[in-house]
Short mmCIF file of C-alpha atoms in Angstrom, two decimals:
data_model
loop_
_atom_site.label_atom_id
_atom_site.label_comp_id
_atom_site.label_asym_id
_atom_site.label_seq_id
_atom_site.Cartn_x
_atom_site.Cartn_y
_atom_site.Cartn_z
CA MET A 1 0.00 0.00 0.00
CA ASN A 2 2.90 2.32 0.76
CA LEU A 3 4.41 1.37 -2.60
CA MET A 4 1.18 2.35 -4.35
CA SER A 5 1.10 5.72 -2.62
CA VAL A 6 4.69 6.38 -3.65
CA THR A 7 4.23 5.45 -7.30
CA ALA A 8 0.81 7.06 -7.74
CA PRO A 9 0.97 10.24 -9.83
CA ALA A 10 0.86 13.59 -8.11
CA SER A 11 -2.25 15.67 -8.56
CA ILE A 12 -3.82 19.04 -7.86
CA PRO A 13 -6.52 18.69 -5.20
CA SER A 14 -9.69 20.71 -5.46
CA PRO A 15 -10.71 22.69 -2.37
CA PRO A 16 -13.41 21.18 -0.15
CA ALA A 17 -16.95 22.17 -1.05
CA ASP A 18 -17.32 24.29 2.07
CA PHE A 19 -14.35 26.40 0.90
CA SER A 20 -16.29 27.71 -2.09
CA SER A 21 -18.22 30.13 0.11
CA ILE A 22 -18.16 31.72 3.54
CA SER A 23 -21.30 32.61 5.48
CA LEU A 24 -21.27 35.72 7.62
CA GLY A 25 -24.71 35.82 9.17
CA PRO A 26 -27.20 36.49 6.37
CA LEU A 27 -24.35 37.30 3.96
CA THR A 28 -22.68 34.59 1.86
CA ILE A 29 -19.33 35.42 0.30
CA HIS A 30 -18.39 33.18 -2.62
CA ALA A 31 -14.76 32.40 -3.42
CA TYR A 32 -15.50 32.81 -7.14
CA ALA A 33 -16.67 36.38 -6.56
CA LEU A 34 -13.61 37.11 -4.41
CA CYS A 35 -11.32 35.94 -7.21
CA ILE A 36 -13.10 38.18 -9.70
CA LEU A 37 -12.92 41.10 -7.27
CA ALA A 38 -9.22 40.51 -6.59
CA GLY A 39 -8.57 40.45 -10.34
CA ILE A 40 -10.40 43.75 -10.83
CA ILE A 41 -8.44 45.41 -8.01
CA LEU A 42 -5.10 44.24 -9.45
CA ALA A 43 -6.13 45.35 -12.94
CA LEU A 44 -7.05 48.82 -11.67
CA TRP A 45 -3.75 49.07 -9.82
CA MET A 46 -1.67 48.13 -12.85
CA THR A 47 -3.70 50.37 -15.14
CA SER A 48 -3.39 53.36 -12.82
CA VAL A 49 0.40 52.93 -12.63
CA ARG A 50 0.70 52.78 -16.42
CA TRP A 51 -1.76 55.67 -16.75
CA LYS A 52 0.45 57.94 -14.62
CA ARG A 53 3.50 57.02 -16.67
CA ARG A 54 1.67 58.21 -19.79
CA GLY A 55 1.21 61.58 -18.11
CA LEU A 56 -2.57 61.31 -18.29
CA PRO A 57 -4.88 62.92 -15.70
CA GLU A 58 -5.06 60.55 -12.74
CA GLU A 59 -8.76 60.95 -12.07
CA ALA A 60 -9.68 60.07 -15.66
CA VAL A 61 -8.71 56.40 -15.33
CA TRP A 62 -11.17 55.98 -12.46
CA ASP A 63 -13.90 57.91 -14.26
CA ILE A 64 -13.55 55.61 -17.28
CA SER A 65 -13.20 52.38 -15.30
CA ILE A 66 -16.37 53.06 -13.32
CA TRP A 67 -18.19 52.73 -16.65
CA ALA A 68 -16.15 49.88 -18.10
CA ILE A 69 -16.26 47.46 -15.16
CA PRO A 70 -20.05 47.06 -14.64
CA PHE A 71 -20.61 46.97 -18.39
CA GLY A 72 -17.95 44.27 -18.64
CA ILE A 73 -19.49 42.13 -15.91
CA ILE A 74 -22.92 42.31 -17.53
CA GLY A 75 -21.47 41.54 -20.96
CA GLY A 76 -19.47 38.61 -19.61
CA ARG A 77 -22.56 37.10 -18.04
CA LEU A 78 -24.68 37.57 -21.16
CA TYR A 79 -22.03 35.90 -23.33
CA HIS A 80 -21.86 32.94 -20.95
CA VAL A 81 -25.63 32.53 -21.00
CA ILE A 82 -25.70 32.65 -24.82
CA SER A 83 -22.77 30.24 -25.22
CA SER A 84 -24.10 27.76 -22.60
CA PRO A 85 -27.89 28.11 -22.91
CA ASP A 86 -29.04 24.68 -21.73
CA ALA A 87 -28.65 25.51 -18.05
CA TYR A 88 -31.00 28.46 -18.49
CA PHE A 89 -33.25 27.74 -21.47
CA GLY A 90 -33.04 23.94 -21.75
CA ALA A 91 -35.60 21.36 -20.72
CA ASN A 92 -34.43 21.56 -17.12
CA GLY A 93 -33.20 25.13 -17.36
CA ASP A 94 -33.71 27.76 -14.69
CA LEU A 95 -33.92 31.40 -15.74
CA SER A 96 -33.43 32.53 -12.15
CA LEU A 97 -29.80 31.39 -12.43
CA ILE A 98 -28.93 34.03 -15.02
CA PRO A 99 -28.14 36.86 -12.55
CA GLN A 100 -26.33 34.54 -10.11
CA ILE A 101 -22.80 35.25 -11.35
CA TRP A 102 -21.28 34.05 -8.07
CA ARG A 103 -22.07 30.50 -9.17
CA GLY A 104 -19.60 30.93 -12.02
CA GLY A 105 -19.95 31.82 -15.67
CA LEU A 106 -18.44 34.96 -17.18
CA GLY A 107 -17.47 34.93 -20.86
CA ILE A 108 -14.40 37.05 -21.53
CA TRP A 109 -15.44 38.17 -25.00
CA GLY A 110 -18.78 39.43 -23.79
CA ALA A 111 -16.94 41.23 -21.01
CA VAL A 112 -14.51 42.83 -23.48
CA ALA A 113 -17.23 43.78 -25.98
CA LEU A 114 -19.69 45.38 -23.57
CA GLY A 115 -16.86 46.65 -21.37
CA ALA A 116 -15.57 48.52 -24.43
CA VAL A 117 -18.96 50.19 -24.75
CA GLY A 118 -18.76 51.35 -21.14
CA ALA A 119 -15.16 52.47 -21.64
CA TRP A 120 -16.17 54.41 -24.77
CA ILE A 121 -18.80 56.30 -22.76
CA GLY A 122 -16.26 57.06 -20.04
CA CYS A 123 -13.61 58.10 -22.58
CA ARG A 124 -16.00 60.47 -24.32
CA ARG A 125 -16.77 62.12 -21.00
CA ALA A 126 -13.08 62.33 -20.03
CA GLY A 127 -11.80 63.46 -23.45
CA ILE A 128 -9.50 60.43 -23.81
CA LYS A 129 -9.23 58.24 -26.90
CA LEU A 130 -10.66 54.74 -26.43
CA SER A 131 -7.49 53.32 -27.96
CA THR A 132 -5.47 55.05 -25.24
CA TYR A 133 -7.46 53.40 -22.47
CA ALA A 134 -7.33 50.03 -24.26
CA ASP A 135 -3.56 50.07 -24.72
CA VAL A 136 -2.92 51.17 -21.15
CA GLY A 137 -5.39 48.71 -19.65
CA VAL A 138 -4.86 45.39 -21.47
CA PRO A 139 -1.93 44.14 -19.35
CA GLY A 140 -4.11 44.69 -16.29
CA LEU A 141 -7.02 42.97 -18.02
CA LEU A 142 -4.89 39.86 -18.61
CA LEU A 143 -3.76 39.96 -14.98
CA ALA A 144 -7.41 40.08 -13.89
CA GLN A 145 -8.18 37.07 -16.10
CA ALA A 146 -5.26 35.14 -14.60
CA VAL A 147 -6.53 35.72 -11.06
CA GLY A 148 -10.21 35.30 -11.90
CA ARG A 149 -9.65 31.83 -13.37
CA TRP A 150 -8.92 30.51 -9.89
CA GLY A 151 -12.59 31.00 -9.13
CA ASN A 152 -13.20 27.99 -11.39
CA TRP A 153 -10.90 25.95 -9.16
CA PHE A 154 -12.97 26.78 -6.09
CA ASN A 155 -16.16 25.87 -7.97
CA GLN A 156 -14.64 22.66 -9.39
CA GLU A 157 -15.73 23.61 -12.90
CA LEU A 158 -14.48 24.13 -16.46
CA PHE A 159 -11.84 21.40 -16.26
CA GLY A 160 -10.55 19.39 -19.19
CA ALA A 161 -10.62 15.79 -20.34
CA PRO A 162 -9.38 12.91 -18.17
CA THR A 163 -5.60 12.71 -18.00
CA ASP A 164 -2.76 10.90 -16.25
CA VAL A 165 -0.32 13.83 -16.20
CA PRO A 166 1.29 14.45 -12.80
CA TRP A 167 -0.56 17.74 -12.46
CA GLY A 168 -4.00 16.26 -13.06
CA LEU A 169 -6.88 17.92 -11.23
CA GLU A 170 -8.95 16.09 -8.64
CA ILE A 171 -12.72 16.59 -8.76
CA ASP A 172 -15.05 15.30 -6.05
CA ALA A 173 -17.03 12.37 -7.41
CA ASN A 174 -20.20 13.70 -5.76
CA ASN A 175 -19.77 17.13 -7.35
CA ALA A 176 -22.48 18.08 -9.83
CA ASN A 177 -19.79 18.83 -12.44
CA PHE A 178 -18.20 15.37 -12.23
CA PRO A 179 -18.77 13.68 -15.63
CA ASP A 180 -21.32 10.88 -15.66
CA GLY A 181 -19.87 7.43 -16.27
CA THR A 182 -16.39 8.43 -15.13
CA ALA A 183 -14.67 6.41 -12.43
CA PRO A 184 -14.17 8.16 -9.08
CA GLY A 185 -10.58 9.26 -8.63
CA THR A 186 -10.15 10.16 -12.29
CA LEU A 187 -7.90 13.16 -12.84
CA PHE A 188 -8.66 15.92 -15.33
CA HIS A 189 -6.70 18.57 -17.18
CA PRO A 190 -6.63 21.70 -14.96
CA THR A 191 -7.62 24.06 -17.76
CA PHE A 192 -8.16 26.88 -15.25
CA LEU A 193 -4.45 26.62 -14.40
CA TYR A 194 -3.38 26.46 -18.04
CA GLU A 195 -5.28 29.63 -18.80
CA SER A 196 -4.06 31.41 -15.69
CA LEU A 197 -0.43 30.69 -16.57
CA TRP A 198 -1.02 31.64 -20.20
CA CYS A 199 -2.47 34.99 -19.10
CA LEU A 200 0.46 35.68 -16.77
CA ALA A 201 2.87 34.98 -19.63
CA GLY A 202 0.81 37.40 -21.71
CA VAL A 203 1.17 40.14 -19.10
CA VAL A 204 4.96 39.83 -19.27
CA LEU A 205 4.87 39.78 -23.09
CA LEU A 206 2.65 42.86 -23.39
CA LEU A 207 4.73 44.88 -20.93
CA ALA A 208 7.94 43.94 -22.74
CA LEU A 209 6.55 44.79 -26.19
CA ASP A 210 5.13 48.09 -24.97
CA LYS A 211 8.43 49.06 -23.38
CA ARG A 212 10.40 48.14 -26.48
CA PHE A 213 8.15 49.48 -29.25
CA LYS A 214 5.93 52.09 -27.49
CA LEU A 215 2.82 50.71 -29.20
CA ARG A 216 -0.05 53.18 -29.49
CA GLY A 217 -3.32 53.62 -31.33
CA GLY A 218 -4.89 50.36 -30.11
CA ARG A 219 -2.15 48.06 -31.39
CA LEU A 220 -1.27 46.68 -27.95
CA PHE A 221 -4.92 45.76 -27.46
CA TRP A 222 -4.99 43.72 -30.66
CA ILE A 223 -1.77 41.93 -29.70
CA TYR A 224 -3.54 41.01 -26.47
CA ALA A 225 -6.55 39.71 -28.40
CA ALA A 226 -4.38 37.63 -30.74
CA PHE A 227 -2.29 36.20 -27.90
CA TYR A 228 -5.23 35.35 -25.68
CA THR A 229 -7.30 33.71 -28.43
CA LEU A 230 -4.31 31.63 -29.51
CA GLY A 231 -4.10 30.17 -26.02
CA ARG A 232 -7.84 29.97 -25.52
CA LEU A 233 -8.12 27.92 -28.71
CA TRP A 234 -6.16 24.90 -27.48
CA ILE A 235 -7.39 25.25 -23.89
CA GLU A 236 -11.01 25.32 -25.05
CA ILE A 237 -10.51 22.12 -27.07
CA LEU A 238 -9.43 20.35 -23.87
CA ARG A 239 -12.56 21.29 -21.92
CA ILE A 240 -15.45 18.88 -21.54
CA ASP A 241 -18.09 21.01 -19.80
CA ASP A 242 -21.39 21.63 -21.52
CA ALA A 243 -21.23 24.25 -24.25
CA GLU A 244 -23.00 25.31 -27.41
CA MET A 245 -21.66 23.24 -30.32
CA VAL A 246 -21.36 24.74 -33.82
CA THR A 247 -20.58 22.95 -37.08
CA LEU A 248 -18.57 24.84 -39.70
CA PHE A 249 -16.92 23.35 -42.80
CA GLY A 250 -17.97 19.92 -41.63
CA VAL A 251 -16.19 20.33 -38.27
CA THR A 252 -18.18 20.45 -35.03
CA GLN A 253 -16.59 22.38 -32.22
CA ARG A 254 -17.51 24.45 -29.20
CA LEU A 255 -18.73 27.97 -29.92
CA ASN A 256 -15.73 29.41 -28.06
CA VAL A 257 -13.36 27.52 -30.35
CA TRP A 258 -14.82 29.14 -33.45
CA THR A 259 -14.97 32.49 -31.66
CA SER A 260 -11.26 32.20 -30.84
CA VAL A 261 -10.37 31.37 -34.44
CA LEU A 262 -12.39 34.29 -35.79
CA LEU A 263 -11.04 36.79 -33.28
CA PHE A 264 -7.46 35.64 -33.82
CA VAL A 265 -7.74 36.36 -37.55
CA ILE A 266 -9.44 39.71 -36.91
CA SER A 267 -6.79 40.66 -34.34
CA ILE A 268 -3.89 39.98 -36.70
CA GLY A 269 -5.64 41.93 -39.45
CA MET A 270 -6.37 44.89 -37.17
CA PHE A 271 -2.79 45.01 -35.90
CA ILE A 272 -1.42 45.09 -39.45
CA PHE A 273 -3.94 47.76 -40.47
CA LEU A 274 -3.18 49.99 -37.47
CA THR A 275 0.58 49.57 -37.95
CA ILE A 276 0.32 50.73 -41.57
CA ARG A 277 -1.88 53.64 -40.56
CA ALA A 278 0.48 54.64 -37.75
CA LYS A 279 3.27 55.18 -40.28
CA LYS A 280 1.13 57.74 -42.12
CA ASP A 281 -0.67 59.38 -39.21
CA THR A 282 1.32 62.12 -37.49
CA ASN A 283 -1.32 62.70 -34.80
CA THR A 284 -0.02 60.82 -31.77
CA SER A 285 -2.16 62.57 -29.17
CA LEU A 286 -3.69 60.40 -26.48
CA TYR A 287 -6.71 62.71 -26.27
CA LEU A 288 -9.80 63.19 -28.38
CA PRO A 289 -9.55 66.03 -30.93
CA GLY A 290 -10.12 69.36 -29.23
CA ARG A 291 -9.85 67.84 -25.74
CA GLU A 292 -6.09 68.08 -25.32
CA PRO A 293 -4.87 69.77 -22.13
CA GLU A 294 -4.12 73.48 -22.44
CA ALA A 295 -0.43 72.72 -22.10
CA GLU A 296 -0.57 70.87 -25.43
CA THR A 297 -2.54 73.43 -27.43
CA GLY A 298 -2.18 76.74 -25.57
CA PRO A 299 0.67 79.27 -25.59
CA THR A 300 4.04 77.89 -24.61
CA PRO A 301 6.13 79.50 -21.84
CA GLU A 302 8.36 80.95 -24.57
CA ASP A 303 5.34 82.55 -26.26
CA HIS A 304 4.34 84.09 -22.95
CA ARG A 305 7.82 85.52 -22.41
CA ASN A 306 7.88 87.03 -25.90
CA GLU A 307 4.46 88.59 -25.36
CA THR A 308 5.58 90.07 -22.04
CA ASP A 309 8.72 91.45 -23.65
CA GLY A 310 6.65 93.06 -26.37
CA GLN A 311 4.33 94.72 -23.92
CA ASN A 312 7.15 96.12 -21.83
CA SER A 313 9.33 97.29 -24.70
CA ALA A 314 7.66 100.57 -25.66
CA PRO A 315 10.29 102.95 -24.22
CA VAL A 316 13.50 101.53 -25.67
CA SER A 317 16.88 102.96 -26.42
CA SER A 318 19.14 102.28 -29.35
CA ALA A 319 21.08 99.85 -27.14
CA SER A 320 18.03 97.56 -26.90
CA GLN A 321 17.35 97.26 -30.63
CA PRO A 322 16.22 93.57 -30.51
CA ARG A 323 13.44 94.44 -28.10
CA ALA A 324 12.36 97.33 -30.29
CA ASN A 325 12.15 95.01 -33.28
CA LEU A 326 10.03 92.62 -31.25
CA ALA A 327 7.69 95.44 -30.26
CA GLU A 328 7.45 96.45 -33.90
CA THR A 329 6.48 92.91 -34.80
CA LYS A 330 3.77 92.96 -32.15
CA ASN A 331 2.41 96.21 -33.54
CA GLU A 332 2.31 94.70 -37.02
CA ASP A 333 0.04 91.96 -35.71
CA VAL A 334 -2.40 94.56 -34.45
CA ASN A 335 -2.17 97.02 -37.36
CA PRO A 336 -1.04 95.03 -40.41
CA ARG A 337 0.57 97.05 -43.21
CA LYS A 338 -0.64 96.93 -46.75
CA PRO A 339 1.04 94.38 -49.02
CA GLY A 340 4.35 95.56 -50.36
CA THR A 341 5.20 97.94 -47.53
CA PRO A 342 8.51 97.41 -45.69
CA GLY A 343 8.53 94.83 -42.94
CA THR A 344 5.68 92.73 -44.39
CA ALA A 345 6.28 89.06 -45.18
CA LYS A 346 5.59 88.25 -48.82
#
């Protein structure tokens, strides 16, 4: 028996069922929700640090995020419901489960899509380009995804096919997510861990690329989308939880597989398009047109000094000829000479 315990493969245990939530009187705190919340906090922290380094107004990042986050949560839930409809609209479905996000189920692409709508509203109000917020925020978004995936571990959900790898995931045989007809003790691919590690690698990649190439205009966001969908593609194929199946070109796969393929192609195309456009576009402002800070569009300190010199240079002597010339130039601006008279630019 000792020999069997020594030679048995290692595994990743799932937390006990009573670890998935904590009851504090009438309030129940779910570990899944805590993971999502922790991810949001870390994302906001990283985004605010990068925001300051861009020299952008500090309060603007919070004003935009307060729109983006709730929109993203709603969008993520709606995408999950659409991509896994049986639990809600099937024969034994329960519509009351739709708002219960603490039970698990947030689709990243719904979160990104509707979150972008919220961010666009916030950006319009703050005078910041949406591409600016996207480029600054995507490393933090990936960090939030890496942390949020651990909520699936607490819920014992979204695991992959049976496996004998040393890092196989244990799932309680009496858990509702344990596959029917599978022997107790079977280990499964820990797809939550694969995705978490993939996202962390993506954070490092995005920060390195941004530091090296100073990517702007939304290009860093599309690198994020391409990188994430590339990883999500093979991770999604491993998963065995219920999902909407779609047949294209004679191949039947999960909806998220086809979504990943489509978004990967779109992301590569958008990155190429924006890179070509960036070579022609000389406008590198991070702000919406007409919303740049006064320091960018108003008089420079040098202009102010020249204006002051002009105003104070009326009584001049021959020794201060440069100041007299400057005063003359100022007077020309007020009372322009007729074309052809001395001192007029032709």
